[in-house]
XYZ file of C-alpha atoms in Angstrom:
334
model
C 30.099 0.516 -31.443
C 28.906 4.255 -30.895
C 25.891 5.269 -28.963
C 24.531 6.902 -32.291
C 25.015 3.016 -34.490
C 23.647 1.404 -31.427
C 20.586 3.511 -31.283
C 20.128 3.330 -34.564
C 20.178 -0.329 -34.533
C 17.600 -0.249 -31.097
C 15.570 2.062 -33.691
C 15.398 -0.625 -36.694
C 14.547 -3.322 -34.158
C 11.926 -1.226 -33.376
C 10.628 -1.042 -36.711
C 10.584 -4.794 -37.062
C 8.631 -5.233 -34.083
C 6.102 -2.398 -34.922
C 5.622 -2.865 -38.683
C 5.115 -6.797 -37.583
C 2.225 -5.929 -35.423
C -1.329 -6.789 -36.777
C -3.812 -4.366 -35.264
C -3.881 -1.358 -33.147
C -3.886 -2.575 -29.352
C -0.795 -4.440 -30.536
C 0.632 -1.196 -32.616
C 0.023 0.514 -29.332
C 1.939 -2.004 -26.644
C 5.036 -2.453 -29.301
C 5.365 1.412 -29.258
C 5.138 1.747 -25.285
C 7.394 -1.234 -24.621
C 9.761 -0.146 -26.939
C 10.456 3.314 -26.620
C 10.948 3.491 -23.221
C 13.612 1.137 -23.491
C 15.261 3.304 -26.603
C 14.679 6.516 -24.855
C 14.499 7.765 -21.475
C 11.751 10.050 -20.787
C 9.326 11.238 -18.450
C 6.609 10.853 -20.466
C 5.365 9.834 -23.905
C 2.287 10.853 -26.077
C 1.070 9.365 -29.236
C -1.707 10.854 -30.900
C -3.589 10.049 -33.945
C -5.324 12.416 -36.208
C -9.294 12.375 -36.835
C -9.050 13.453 -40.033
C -13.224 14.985 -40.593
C -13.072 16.733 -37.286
C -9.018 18.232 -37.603
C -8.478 16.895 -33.781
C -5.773 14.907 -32.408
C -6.987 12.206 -29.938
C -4.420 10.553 -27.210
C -3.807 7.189 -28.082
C -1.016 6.015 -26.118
C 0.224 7.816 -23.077
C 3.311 6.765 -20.873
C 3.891 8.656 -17.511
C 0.151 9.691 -17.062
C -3.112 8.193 -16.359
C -4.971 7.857 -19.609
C -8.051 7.960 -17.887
C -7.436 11.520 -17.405
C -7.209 12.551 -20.483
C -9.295 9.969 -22.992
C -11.515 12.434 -23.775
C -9.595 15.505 -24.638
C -9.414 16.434 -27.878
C -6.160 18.757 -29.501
C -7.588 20.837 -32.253
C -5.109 21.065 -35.330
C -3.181 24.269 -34.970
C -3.700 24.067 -31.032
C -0.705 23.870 -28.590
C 2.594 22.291 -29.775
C 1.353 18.623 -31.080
C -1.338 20.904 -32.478
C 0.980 22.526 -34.836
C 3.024 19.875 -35.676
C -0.434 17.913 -36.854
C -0.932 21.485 -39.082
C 2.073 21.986 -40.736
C 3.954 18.648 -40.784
C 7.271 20.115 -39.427
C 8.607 18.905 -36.406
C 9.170 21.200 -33.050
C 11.789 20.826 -30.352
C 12.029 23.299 -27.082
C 14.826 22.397 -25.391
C 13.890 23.917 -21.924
C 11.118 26.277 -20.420
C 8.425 24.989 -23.074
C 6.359 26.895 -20.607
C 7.339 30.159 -22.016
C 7.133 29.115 -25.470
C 3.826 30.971 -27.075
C 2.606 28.162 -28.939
C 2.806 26.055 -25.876
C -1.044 25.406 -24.413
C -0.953 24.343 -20.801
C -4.152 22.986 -20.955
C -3.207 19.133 -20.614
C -0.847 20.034 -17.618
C -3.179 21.774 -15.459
C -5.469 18.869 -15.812
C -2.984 15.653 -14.702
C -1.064 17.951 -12.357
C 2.065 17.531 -14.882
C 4.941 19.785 -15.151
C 6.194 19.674 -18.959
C 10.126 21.365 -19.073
C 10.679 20.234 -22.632
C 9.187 18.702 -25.340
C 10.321 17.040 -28.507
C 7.309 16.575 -31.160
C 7.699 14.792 -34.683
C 4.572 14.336 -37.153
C 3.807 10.868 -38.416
C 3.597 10.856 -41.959
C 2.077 8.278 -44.354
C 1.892 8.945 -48.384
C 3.092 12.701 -47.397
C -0.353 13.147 -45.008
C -0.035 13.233 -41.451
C -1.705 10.184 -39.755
C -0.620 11.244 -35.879
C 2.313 12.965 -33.790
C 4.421 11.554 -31.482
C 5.852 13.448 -28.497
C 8.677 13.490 -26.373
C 8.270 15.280 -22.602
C 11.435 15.675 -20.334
C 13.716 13.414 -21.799
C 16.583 12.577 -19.750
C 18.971 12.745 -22.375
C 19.457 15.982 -23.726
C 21.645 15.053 -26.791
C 18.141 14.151 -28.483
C 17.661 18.057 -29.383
C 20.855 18.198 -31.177
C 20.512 17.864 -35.245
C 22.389 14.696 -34.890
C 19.914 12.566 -33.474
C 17.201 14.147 -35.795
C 17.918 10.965 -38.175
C 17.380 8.633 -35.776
C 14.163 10.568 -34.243
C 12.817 10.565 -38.395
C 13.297 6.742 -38.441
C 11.338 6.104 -35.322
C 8.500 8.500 -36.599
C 8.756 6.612 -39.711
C 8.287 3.166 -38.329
C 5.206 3.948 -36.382
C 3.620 5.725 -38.845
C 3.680 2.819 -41.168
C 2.702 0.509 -38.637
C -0.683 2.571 -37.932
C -1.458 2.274 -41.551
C -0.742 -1.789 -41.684
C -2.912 -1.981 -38.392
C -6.143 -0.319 -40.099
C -5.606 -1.697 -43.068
C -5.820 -4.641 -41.174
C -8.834 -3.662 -39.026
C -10.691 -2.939 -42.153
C -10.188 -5.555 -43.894
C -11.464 -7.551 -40.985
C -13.846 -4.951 -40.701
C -15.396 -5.917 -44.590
C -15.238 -9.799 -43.731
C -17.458 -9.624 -40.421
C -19.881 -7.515 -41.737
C -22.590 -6.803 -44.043
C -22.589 -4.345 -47.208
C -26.374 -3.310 -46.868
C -26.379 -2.435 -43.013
C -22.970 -1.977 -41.870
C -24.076 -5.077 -38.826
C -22.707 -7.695 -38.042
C -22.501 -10.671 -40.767
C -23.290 -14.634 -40.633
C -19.626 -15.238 -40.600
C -19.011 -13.209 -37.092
C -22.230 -15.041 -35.616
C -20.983 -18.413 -35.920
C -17.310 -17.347 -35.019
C -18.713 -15.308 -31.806
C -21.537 -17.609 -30.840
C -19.012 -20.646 -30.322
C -16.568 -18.524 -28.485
C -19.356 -17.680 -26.049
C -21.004 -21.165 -25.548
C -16.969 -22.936 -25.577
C -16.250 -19.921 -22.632
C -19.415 -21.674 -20.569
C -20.889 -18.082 -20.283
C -24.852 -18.683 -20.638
C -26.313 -16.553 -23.693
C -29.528 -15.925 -24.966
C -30.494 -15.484 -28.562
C -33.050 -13.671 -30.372
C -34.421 -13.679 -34.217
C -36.436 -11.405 -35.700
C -37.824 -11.067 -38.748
C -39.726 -7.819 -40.285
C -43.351 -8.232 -40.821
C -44.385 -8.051 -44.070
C -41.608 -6.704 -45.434
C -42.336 -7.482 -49.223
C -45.156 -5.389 -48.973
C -42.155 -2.051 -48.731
C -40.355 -3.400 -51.575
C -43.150 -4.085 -53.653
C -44.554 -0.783 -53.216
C -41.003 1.641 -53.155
C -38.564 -0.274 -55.118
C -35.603 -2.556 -53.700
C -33.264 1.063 -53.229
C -35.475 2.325 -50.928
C -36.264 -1.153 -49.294
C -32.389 -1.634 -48.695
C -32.021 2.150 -47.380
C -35.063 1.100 -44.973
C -33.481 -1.498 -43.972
C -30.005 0.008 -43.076
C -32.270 2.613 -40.985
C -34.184 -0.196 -39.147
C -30.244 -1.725 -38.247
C -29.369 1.928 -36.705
C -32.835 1.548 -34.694
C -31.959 -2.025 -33.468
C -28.365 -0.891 -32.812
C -29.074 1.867 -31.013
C -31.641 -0.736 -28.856
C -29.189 -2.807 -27.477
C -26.735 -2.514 -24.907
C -22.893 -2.390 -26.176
C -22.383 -5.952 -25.187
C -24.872 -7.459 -27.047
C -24.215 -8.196 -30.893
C -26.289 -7.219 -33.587
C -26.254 -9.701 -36.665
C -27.691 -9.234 -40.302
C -28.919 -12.927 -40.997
C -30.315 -12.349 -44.333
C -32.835 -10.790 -45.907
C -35.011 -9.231 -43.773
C -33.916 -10.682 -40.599
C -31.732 -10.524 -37.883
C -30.595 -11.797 -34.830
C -29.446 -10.257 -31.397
C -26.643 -12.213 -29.275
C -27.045 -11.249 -25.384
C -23.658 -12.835 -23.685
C -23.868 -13.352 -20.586
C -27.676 -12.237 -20.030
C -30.322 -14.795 -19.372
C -33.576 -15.079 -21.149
C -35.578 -12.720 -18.497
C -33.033 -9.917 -19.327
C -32.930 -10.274 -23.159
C -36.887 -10.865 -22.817
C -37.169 -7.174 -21.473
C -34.869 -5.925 -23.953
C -37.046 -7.801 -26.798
C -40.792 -6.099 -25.700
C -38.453 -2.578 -25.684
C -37.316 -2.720 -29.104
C -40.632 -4.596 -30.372
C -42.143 -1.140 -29.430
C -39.437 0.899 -30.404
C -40.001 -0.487 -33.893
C -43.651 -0.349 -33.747
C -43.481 3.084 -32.985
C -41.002 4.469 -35.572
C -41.736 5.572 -39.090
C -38.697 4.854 -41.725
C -37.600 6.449 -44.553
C -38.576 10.320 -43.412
C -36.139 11.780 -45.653
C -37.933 10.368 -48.499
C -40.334 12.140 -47.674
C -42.427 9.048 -46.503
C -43.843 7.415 -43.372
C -43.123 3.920 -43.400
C -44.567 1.718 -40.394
C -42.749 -1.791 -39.905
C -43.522 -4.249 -37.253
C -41.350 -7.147 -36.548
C -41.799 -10.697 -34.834
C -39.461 -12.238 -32.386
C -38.293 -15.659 -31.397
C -35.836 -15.701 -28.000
C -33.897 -19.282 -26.988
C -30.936 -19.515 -24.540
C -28.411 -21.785 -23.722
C -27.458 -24.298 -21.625
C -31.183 -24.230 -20.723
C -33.037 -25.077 -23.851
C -30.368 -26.068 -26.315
C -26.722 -27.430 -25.262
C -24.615 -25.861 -28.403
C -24.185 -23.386 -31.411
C -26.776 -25.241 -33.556
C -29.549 -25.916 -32.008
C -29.710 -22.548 -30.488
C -30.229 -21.591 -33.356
C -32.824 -23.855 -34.321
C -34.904 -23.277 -31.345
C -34.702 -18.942 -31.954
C -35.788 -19.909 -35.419
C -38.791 -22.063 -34.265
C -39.865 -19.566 -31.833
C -39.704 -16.838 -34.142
C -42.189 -18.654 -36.386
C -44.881 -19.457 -33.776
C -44.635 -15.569 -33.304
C -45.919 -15.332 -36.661
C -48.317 -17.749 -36.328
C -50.043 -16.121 -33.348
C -50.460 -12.832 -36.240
C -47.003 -11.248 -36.177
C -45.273 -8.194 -34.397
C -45.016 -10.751 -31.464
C -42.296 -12.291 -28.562
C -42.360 -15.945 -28.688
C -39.719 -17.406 -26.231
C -38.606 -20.895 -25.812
């Protein structure tokens, strides 16, 4: 068997494994496993494309931290992978890439890295490109001649189309946890996430909350404006809460926040924060209006006052009416 069939067969195997994949992270560890056994390189780049802000953003780096270079951003037209993302052609410097005008030296001077040569192919779904994938310092040089070009296509090919599969994927996971009027968190997640914590043995606190007179903003601007209200009170809770904690769209005009990990002192503080936060906002601005809303606020944790999913949720629901009971835009906790 030649080295080309065999690598071409390496290169389909490849293709199984990545187009099997279901979401990114997975997309991602195929690709790094993978190519470094099909080619031999000092270091590998994959980038993906942000399509509203025309930059490339590192998604996969082998041979460098990642850490150092997250947060850089490759605008389209910018460097080598910058060019490739413009035009869709590939680009291949064989040696002294350093000398080569449309190289940027940017990336290198940051990590400390000394790029000699660089092979960079587009990723290409429906004819748009999606990403780039680059080649640094390969050992073998035979991967610049037009022979291996096929095989280089193929590989560029198979990711690309495993991307797509992964966020088609992620969004259609995306549509079943969550809600169409505020973009949080639906029902479905909070059962699925609230067992995982409890069955983990983590302790979690819960809150409800439920806008105060709420009716009163529909009856007075109309059910369009009450939904857009309540999509901008979600941002306001969202924005509330730490990134751990999990923001759910119960129905209607409530909600509940899931605090892993945190007990019922710590989600209590973060409870009297956004109770004023709310209190103090007014909604629906670019209408032109000044809509007040208060909301009242029912906290319960577990193991301490209920042992499972269920009555959890009970107990956040009972509290949350006593708040009302004492006159509204109140904490009660369990």
């Amino acid at each position: 068997m030649s080295v080309y069939t065999r690598q071409l067969m390496n290169c389909v195997e490849i293709g199984k494994a990545v187009t099997s994949a279901a979401n990114m992270e997975e997309i991602t560890a195929v690709i790094l496993k993978r190519l470094s056994e099909l080619i031999k390189a000092r270091n590998w780049t994959l980038y993906l494309l942000d399509h509203e802000r025309e930059e490339l953003i590192f998604a996969l780096v082998m041979g460098l931290d990642y850490n150092l270079v997250k947060d850089q951003r490759i605008k389209l037209g910018e460097g080598i992978a910058g060019k490739v993302a413009l035009t869709g052609e590939p680009i291949s410097v064989r040696k002294e890439v350093g000398h080569d005008p449309r190289f940027n030296p940017e990336i290198d001077s940051l990590t400390g890295f000394k790029t000699k040569s660089i092979i960079c192919i587009p990723l290409k779904a429906q004819g748009r490109v999606i990403g780039v994938l680059e080649v640094i310092n390969p050992q073998d040089t035979s991967l610049f001649e037009d022979d291996y070009q096929p095989i280089l296509s193929i590989l560029a090919d198979f990711t690309a189309i495993g991307i797509v599969n992964a966020r088609v994927y992620e969004e259609i996971n995306r549509l079943v946890i969550t809600d169409d009027v505020t973009g949080c968190y639906n029902t479905r997640f909070l059962h699925d996430f609230l067992k995982q914590v409890i069955d983990s043995g983590q302790e979690v606190s819960l809150v409800f909350l439920d806008l105060d007179d709420f009716k009163s903003v529909v009856d007075t601007h109309g059910h369009q404006l009450g939904s857009k209200m309540l999509k901008e009170v979600a941002t306001t809770l969202v924005d509330s809460v730490d990134r751990q904690d999990r923001l759910v769209h119960y129905g209607g005009d409530e909600f509940v926040i899931i605090f892993p990990g945190q007990d019922k002192a710590t989600a209590l503080a973060k409870v009297d924060k956004i109770r004023n936060t709310l209190e103090k906002t007014a909604f629906l601005q670019e209408e032109g209006l000044q809509v007040p809303i208060s909301a009242s606020f029912g906290v319960a944790g577990c193991p301490h006052d209920a042992p499972d999913q269920k009555s959890l949720l009970q107990l956040a629901d009972n509290a949350l009416y006593r708040s009302k009971d004492k006159g509204k835009n109140a904490v009660t906790v369990m």
